[in-house]
Amino acid sequence: MTHQLEDLYKEYFPRIYSFLYRMCADPAVAEELTQETFYQAYLSFHKFKGQSEFYTWLVGIAKHVHLKHLRKTKKAFVEAPLDLVAEVLALDEEQPDKKLEKEFTEKTVQRLIKKLPSKYKDVVMLRVYAEMSFAQVAQTLNISENSAKVIFCRAKKMLAEELKNEFEL
């Protein structure tokens, strides 16, 4: 069993670390939270029934570990930038002015995501940053797959409207 857990750790560590890094934007904290996620998974492994993918189960644990960390440190929830939105609005990052524009856009998107109601924010984070399918998002948040799709679509519309207002597009 220990060998099996070690294999799972090696396989999923990079994706869980990446997810947590996007949540906290601090490599040291992301490393610590990733370790805690796998520790909690080890303690709860007997509860894993295989009703979801292992990665989906781990992301659920990682999300709770991150929220516990935020409560403990009393820090605000920090989202990573929506890279795709920034790249569309600032296509050529090679030029210094475009790089500054991209950084500004990323910070704007971060601020706008923070304003989203919790259920929208959760779906966006899991769908975009954890790269989960709608089925995985639904399992993680205990909602239907259709609800995950609808919430994501509404969140995108909210963000698009706010970006339109922000950048007067």
PDB file of C-alpha atoms in Angstrom:
ATOM      1  CA  MET A   1       0.000   0.000   0.000  1.00  0.00           C
ATOM      2  CA  THR A   2       2.839   2.399   0.831  1.00  0.00           C
ATOM      3  CA  HIS A   3       4.345   1.787  -2.607  1.00  0.00           C
ATOM      4  CA  GLN A   4       0.973   2.542  -4.219  1.00  0.00           C
ATOM      5  CA  LEU A   5       0.660   5.832  -2.307  1.00  0.00           C
ATOM      6  CA  GLU A   6       4.206   6.769  -3.271  1.00  0.00           C
ATOM      7  CA  ASP A   7       3.356   6.212  -6.953  1.00  0.00           C
ATOM      8  CA  LEU A   8       0.215   8.355  -6.610  1.00  0.00           C
ATOM      9  CA  TYR A   9       2.237  11.063  -4.892  1.00  0.00           C
ATOM     10  CA  LYS A  10       4.786  11.126  -7.734  1.00  0.00           C
ATOM     11  CA  GLU A  11       2.052  11.158 -10.346  1.00  0.00           C
ATOM     12  CA  TYR A  12      -0.186  13.860  -8.856  1.00  0.00           C
ATOM     13  CA  PHE A  13       2.242  16.089  -6.941  1.00  0.00           C
ATOM     14  CA  PRO A  14       2.983  18.439  -9.896  1.00  0.00           C
ATOM     15  CA  ARG A  15      -0.694  19.030 -10.691  1.00  0.00           C
ATOM     16  CA  ILE A  16      -1.711  19.574  -7.062  1.00  0.00           C
ATOM     17  CA  TYR A  17       1.285  21.866  -6.476  1.00  0.00           C
ATOM     18  CA  SER A  18       0.396  23.844  -9.618  1.00  0.00           C
ATOM     19  CA  PHE A  19      -3.224  24.194  -8.496  1.00  0.00           C
ATOM     20  CA  LEU A  20      -2.212  25.399  -5.026  1.00  0.00           C
ATOM     21  CA  TYR A  21       0.454  27.715  -6.411  1.00  0.00           C
ATOM     22  CA  ARG A  22      -2.180  29.376  -8.566  1.00  0.00           C
ATOM     23  CA  MET A  23      -4.344  29.771  -5.481  1.00  0.00           C
ATOM     24  CA  CYS A  24      -1.689  31.321  -3.221  1.00  0.00           C
ATOM     25  CA  ALA A  25       1.018  32.609  -5.631  1.00  0.00           C
ATOM     26  CA  ASP A  26       3.775  31.680  -3.161  1.00  0.00           C
ATOM     27  CA  PRO A  27       6.051  28.725  -3.971  1.00  0.00           C
ATOM     28  CA  ALA A  28       6.912  27.970  -0.340  1.00  0.00           C
ATOM     29  CA  VAL A  29       3.286  28.064   0.783  1.00  0.00           C
ATOM     30  CA  ALA A  30       2.207  25.999  -2.231  1.00  0.00           C
ATOM     31  CA  GLU A  31       4.839  23.384  -1.356  1.00  0.00           C
ATOM     32  CA  GLU A  32       3.702  23.283   2.271  1.00  0.00           C
ATOM     33  CA  LEU A  33       0.021  23.051   1.317  1.00  0.00           C
ATOM     34  CA  THR A  34       0.750  20.335  -1.239  1.00  0.00           C
ATOM     35  CA  GLN A  35       2.529  18.296   1.422  1.00  0.00           C
ATOM     36  CA  GLU A  36      -0.411  18.832   3.783  1.00  0.00           C
ATOM     37  CA  THR A  37      -2.834  17.783   1.025  1.00  0.00           C
ATOM     38  CA  PHE A  38      -1.041  14.492   0.534  1.00  0.00           C
ATOM     39  CA  TYR A  39      -0.783  13.964   4.291  1.00  0.00           C
ATOM     40  CA  GLN A  40      -4.541  14.484   4.646  1.00  0.00           C
ATOM     41  CA  ALA A  41      -5.113  12.176   1.668  1.00  0.00           C
ATOM     42  CA  TYR A  42      -2.947   9.530   3.353  1.00  0.00           C
ATOM     43  CA  LEU A  43      -4.989   9.818   6.543  1.00  0.00           C
ATOM     44  CA  SER A  44      -8.252   9.619   4.591  1.00  0.00           C
ATOM     45  CA  PHE A  45      -7.208   7.107   1.942  1.00  0.00           C
ATOM     46  CA  HIS A  46      -9.438   4.444   3.480  1.00  0.00           C
ATOM     47  CA  LYS A  47     -12.436   6.727   2.760  1.00  0.00           C
ATOM     48  CA  PHE A  48     -11.675   6.981  -0.969  1.00  0.00           C
ATOM     49  CA  LYS A  49     -14.289   4.764  -2.617  1.00  0.00           C
ATOM     50  CA  GLY A  50     -13.355   5.409  -6.237  1.00  0.00           C
ATOM     51  CA  GLN A  51     -16.635   7.200  -6.965  1.00  0.00           C
ATOM     52  CA  SER A  52     -14.617  10.043  -8.490  1.00  0.00           C
ATOM     53  CA  GLU A  53     -11.217  10.236 -10.114  1.00  0.00           C
ATOM     54  CA  PHE A  54      -8.338  10.259  -7.664  1.00  0.00           C
ATOM     55  CA  TYR A  55      -7.232  13.690  -8.926  1.00  0.00           C
ATOM     56  CA  THR A  56     -10.707  15.110  -8.306  1.00  0.00           C
ATOM     57  CA  TRP A  57     -10.630  13.765  -4.767  1.00  0.00           C
ATOM     58  CA  LEU A  58      -7.160  15.281  -4.192  1.00  0.00           C
ATOM     59  CA  VAL A  59      -8.221  18.694  -5.501  1.00  0.00           C
ATOM     60  CA  GLY A  60     -11.130  18.676  -3.064  1.00  0.00           C
ATOM     61  CA  ILE A  61      -8.684  18.014  -0.232  1.00  0.00           C
ATOM     62  CA  ALA A  62      -6.295  20.686  -1.574  1.00  0.00           C
ATOM     63  CA  LYS A  63      -9.110  23.236  -1.675  1.00  0.00           C
ATOM     64  CA  HIS A  64     -10.000  22.540   1.961  1.00  0.00           C
ATOM     65  CA  VAL A  65      -6.334  22.648   3.006  1.00  0.00           C
ATOM     66  CA  HIS A  66      -5.998  26.029   1.274  1.00  0.00           C
ATOM     67  CA  LEU A  67      -9.133  27.421   2.910  1.00  0.00           C
ATOM     68  CA  LYS A  68      -7.942  26.216   6.322  1.00  0.00           C
ATOM     69  CA  HIS A  69      -4.609  27.942   5.678  1.00  0.00           C
ATOM     70  CA  LEU A  70      -6.396  31.188   4.743  1.00  0.00           C
ATOM     71  CA  ARG A  71      -8.489  31.090   7.909  1.00  0.00           C
ATOM     72  CA  LYS A  72      -5.432  30.352  10.017  1.00  0.00           C
ATOM     73  CA  THR A  73      -3.350  33.133   8.488  1.00  0.00           C
ATOM     74  CA  LYS A  74      -6.354  35.429   8.002  1.00  0.00           C
ATOM     75  CA  LYS A  75      -5.217  36.275   4.487  1.00  0.00           C
ATOM     76  CA  ALA A  76      -7.482  37.223   1.659  1.00  0.00           C
ATOM     77  CA  PHE A  77      -8.238  34.667  -1.033  1.00  0.00           C
ATOM     78  CA  VAL A  78      -5.749  35.230  -3.865  1.00  0.00           C
ATOM     79  CA  GLU A  79      -6.461  34.052  -7.370  1.00  0.00           C
ATOM     80  CA  ALA A  80      -3.972  33.630 -10.120  1.00  0.00           C
ATOM     81  CA  PRO A  81      -4.393  35.673 -13.292  1.00  0.00           C
ATOM     82  CA  LEU A  82      -6.499  34.371 -16.144  1.00  0.00           C
ATOM     83  CA  ASP A  83      -3.611  33.962 -18.570  1.00  0.00           C
ATOM     84  CA  LEU A  84      -5.808  33.506 -21.602  1.00  0.00           C
ATOM     85  CA  VAL A  85      -7.729  36.729 -21.050  1.00  0.00           C
ATOM     86  CA  ALA A  86      -4.504  38.644 -20.521  1.00  0.00           C
ATOM     87  CA  GLU A  87      -2.950  37.183 -23.659  1.00  0.00           C
ATOM     88  CA  VAL A  88      -5.947  38.166 -25.749  1.00  0.00           C
ATOM     89  CA  LEU A  89      -5.837  41.745 -24.473  1.00  0.00           C
ATOM     90  CA  ALA A  90      -2.026  42.005 -24.635  1.00  0.00           C
ATOM     91  CA  LEU A  91      -0.941  39.815 -27.525  1.00  0.00           C
ATOM     92  CA  ASP A  92       2.754  40.688 -27.798  1.00  0.00           C
ATOM     93  CA  GLU A  93       4.453  40.465 -24.420  1.00  0.00           C
ATOM     94  CA  GLU A  94       7.894  40.828 -26.006  1.00  0.00           C
ATOM     95  CA  GLN A  95       7.442  44.594 -26.138  1.00  0.00           C
ATOM     96  CA  PRO A  96       7.825  46.358 -22.771  1.00  0.00           C
ATOM     97  CA  ASP A  97       4.608  48.343 -23.114  1.00  0.00           C
ATOM     98  CA  LYS A  98       2.680  45.183 -23.968  1.00  0.00           C
ATOM     99  CA  LYS A  99       4.218  43.381 -20.994  1.00  0.00           C
ATOM    100  CA  LEU A 100       3.060  46.174 -18.670  1.00  0.00           C
ATOM    101  CA  GLU A 101      -0.376  46.066 -20.265  1.00  0.00           C
ATOM    102  CA  LYS A 102      -0.537  42.312 -19.696  1.00  0.00           C
ATOM    103  CA  GLU A 103       0.488  42.705 -16.029  1.00  0.00           C
ATOM    104  CA  PHE A 104      -2.163  45.367 -15.547  1.00  0.00           C
ATOM    105  CA  THR A 105      -4.765  43.140 -17.197  1.00  0.00           C
ATOM    106  CA  GLU A 106      -3.787  40.187 -15.014  1.00  0.00           C
ATOM    107  CA  LYS A 107      -4.171  42.275 -11.853  1.00  0.00           C
ATOM    108  CA  THR A 108      -7.510  43.575 -13.082  1.00  0.00           C
ATOM    109  CA  VAL A 109      -8.747  40.040 -13.744  1.00  0.00           C
ATOM    110  CA  GLN A 110      -7.555  38.950 -10.288  1.00  0.00           C
ATOM    111  CA  ARG A 111      -9.528  41.774  -8.719  1.00  0.00           C
ATOM    112  CA  LEU A 112     -12.624  40.939 -10.768  1.00  0.00           C
ATOM    113  CA  ILE A 113     -12.472  37.251  -9.852  1.00  0.00           C
ATOM    114  CA  LYS A 114     -12.283  38.210  -6.180  1.00  0.00           C
ATOM    115  CA  LYS A 115     -15.584  40.022  -6.614  1.00  0.00           C
ATOM    116  CA  LEU A 116     -17.367  36.948  -7.957  1.00  0.00           C
ATOM    117  CA  PRO A 117     -19.736  35.200  -5.570  1.00  0.00           C
ATOM    118  CA  SER A 118     -18.117  32.158  -3.968  1.00  0.00           C
ATOM    119  CA  LYS A 119     -19.870  29.503  -6.039  1.00  0.00           C
ATOM    120  CA  TYR A 120     -18.777  31.195  -9.288  1.00  0.00           C
ATOM    121  CA  LYS A 121     -15.233  31.711  -8.045  1.00  0.00           C
ATOM    122  CA  ASP A 122     -14.938  28.037  -7.046  1.00  0.00           C
ATOM    123  CA  VAL A 123     -16.103  26.770 -10.428  1.00  0.00           C
ATOM    124  CA  VAL A 124     -13.776  29.135 -12.314  1.00  0.00           C
ATOM    125  CA  MET A 125     -10.779  28.130 -10.195  1.00  0.00           C
ATOM    126  CA  LEU A 126     -11.400  24.401 -10.574  1.00  0.00           C
ATOM    127  CA  ARG A 127     -12.264  24.556 -14.266  1.00  0.00           C
ATOM    128  CA  VAL A 128      -9.484  26.922 -15.372  1.00  0.00           C
ATOM    129  CA  TYR A 129      -6.640  26.422 -12.920  1.00  0.00           C
ATOM    130  CA  ALA A 130      -7.094  22.819 -11.855  1.00  0.00           C
ATOM    131  CA  GLU A 131      -7.974  22.003 -15.477  1.00  0.00           C
ATOM    132  CA  MET A 132     -10.893  19.856 -14.381  1.00  0.00           C
ATOM    133  CA  SER A 133     -13.694  18.677 -16.609  1.00  0.00           C
ATOM    134  CA  PHE A 134     -17.190  19.838 -15.744  1.00  0.00           C
ATOM    135  CA  ALA A 135     -17.897  16.367 -14.376  1.00  0.00           C
ATOM    136  CA  GLN A 136     -14.887  16.638 -12.039  1.00  0.00           C
ATOM    137  CA  VAL A 137     -15.886  20.155 -10.955  1.00  0.00           C
ATOM    138  CA  ALA A 138     -19.390  18.877 -10.217  1.00  0.00           C
ATOM    139  CA  GLN A 139     -18.073  15.996  -8.117  1.00  0.00           C
ATOM    140  CA  THR A 140     -15.702  18.252  -6.189  1.00  0.00           C
ATOM    141  CA  LEU A 141     -18.380  20.817  -5.371  1.00  0.00           C
ATOM    142  CA  ASN A 142     -21.239  18.327  -4.939  1.00  0.00           C
ATOM    143  CA  ILE A 143     -23.350  19.879  -7.689  1.00  0.00           C
ATOM    144  CA  SER A 144     -24.680  18.514 -10.960  1.00  0.00           C
ATOM    145  CA  GLU A 145     -22.530  18.656 -14.082  1.00  0.00           C
ATOM    146  CA  ASN A 146     -25.135  20.867 -15.729  1.00  0.00           C
ATOM    147  CA  SER A 147     -24.999  23.271 -12.770  1.00  0.00           C
ATOM    148  CA  ALA A 148     -21.215  23.455 -13.115  1.00  0.00           C
ATOM    149  CA  LYS A 149     -21.592  24.357 -16.796  1.00  0.00           C
ATOM    150  CA  VAL A 150     -24.256  26.976 -16.114  1.00  0.00           C
ATOM    151  CA  ILE A 151     -22.291  28.548 -13.249  1.00  0.00           C
ATOM    152  CA  PHE A 152     -19.121  28.663 -15.360  1.00  0.00           C
ATOM    153  CA  CYS A 153     -20.989  30.248 -18.274  1.00  0.00           C
ATOM    154  CA  ARG A 154     -22.527  32.871 -15.982  1.00  0.00           C
ATOM    155  CA  ALA A 155     -19.153  33.580 -14.370  1.00  0.00           C
ATOM    156  CA  LYS A 156     -17.584  34.128 -17.804  1.00  0.00           C
ATOM    157  CA  LYS A 157     -20.408  36.515 -18.717  1.00  0.00           C
ATOM    158  CA  MET A 158     -19.942  38.419 -15.451  1.00  0.00           C
ATOM    159  CA  LEU A 159     -16.189  38.675 -16.026  1.00  0.00           C
ATOM    160  CA  ALA A 160     -16.637  39.692 -19.673  1.00  0.00           C
ATOM    161  CA  GLU A 161     -19.067  42.449 -18.688  1.00  0.00           C
ATOM    162  CA  GLU A 162     -16.749  43.733 -15.978  1.00  0.00           C
ATOM    163  CA  LEU A 163     -13.769  43.622 -18.356  1.00  0.00           C
ATOM    164  CA  LYS A 164     -15.811  45.490 -20.956  1.00  0.00           C
ATOM    165  CA  ASN A 165     -16.579  48.203 -18.406  1.00  0.00           C
ATOM    166  CA  GLU A 166     -13.031  48.235 -17.068  1.00  0.00           C
ATOM    167  CA  PHE A 167     -11.354  48.583 -20.453  1.00  0.00           C
ATOM    168  CA  GLU A 168     -14.207  50.459 -22.138  1.00  0.00           C
ATOM    169  CA  LEU A 169     -14.298  47.901 -24.960  1.00  0.00           C
TER     170      LEU A 169
END
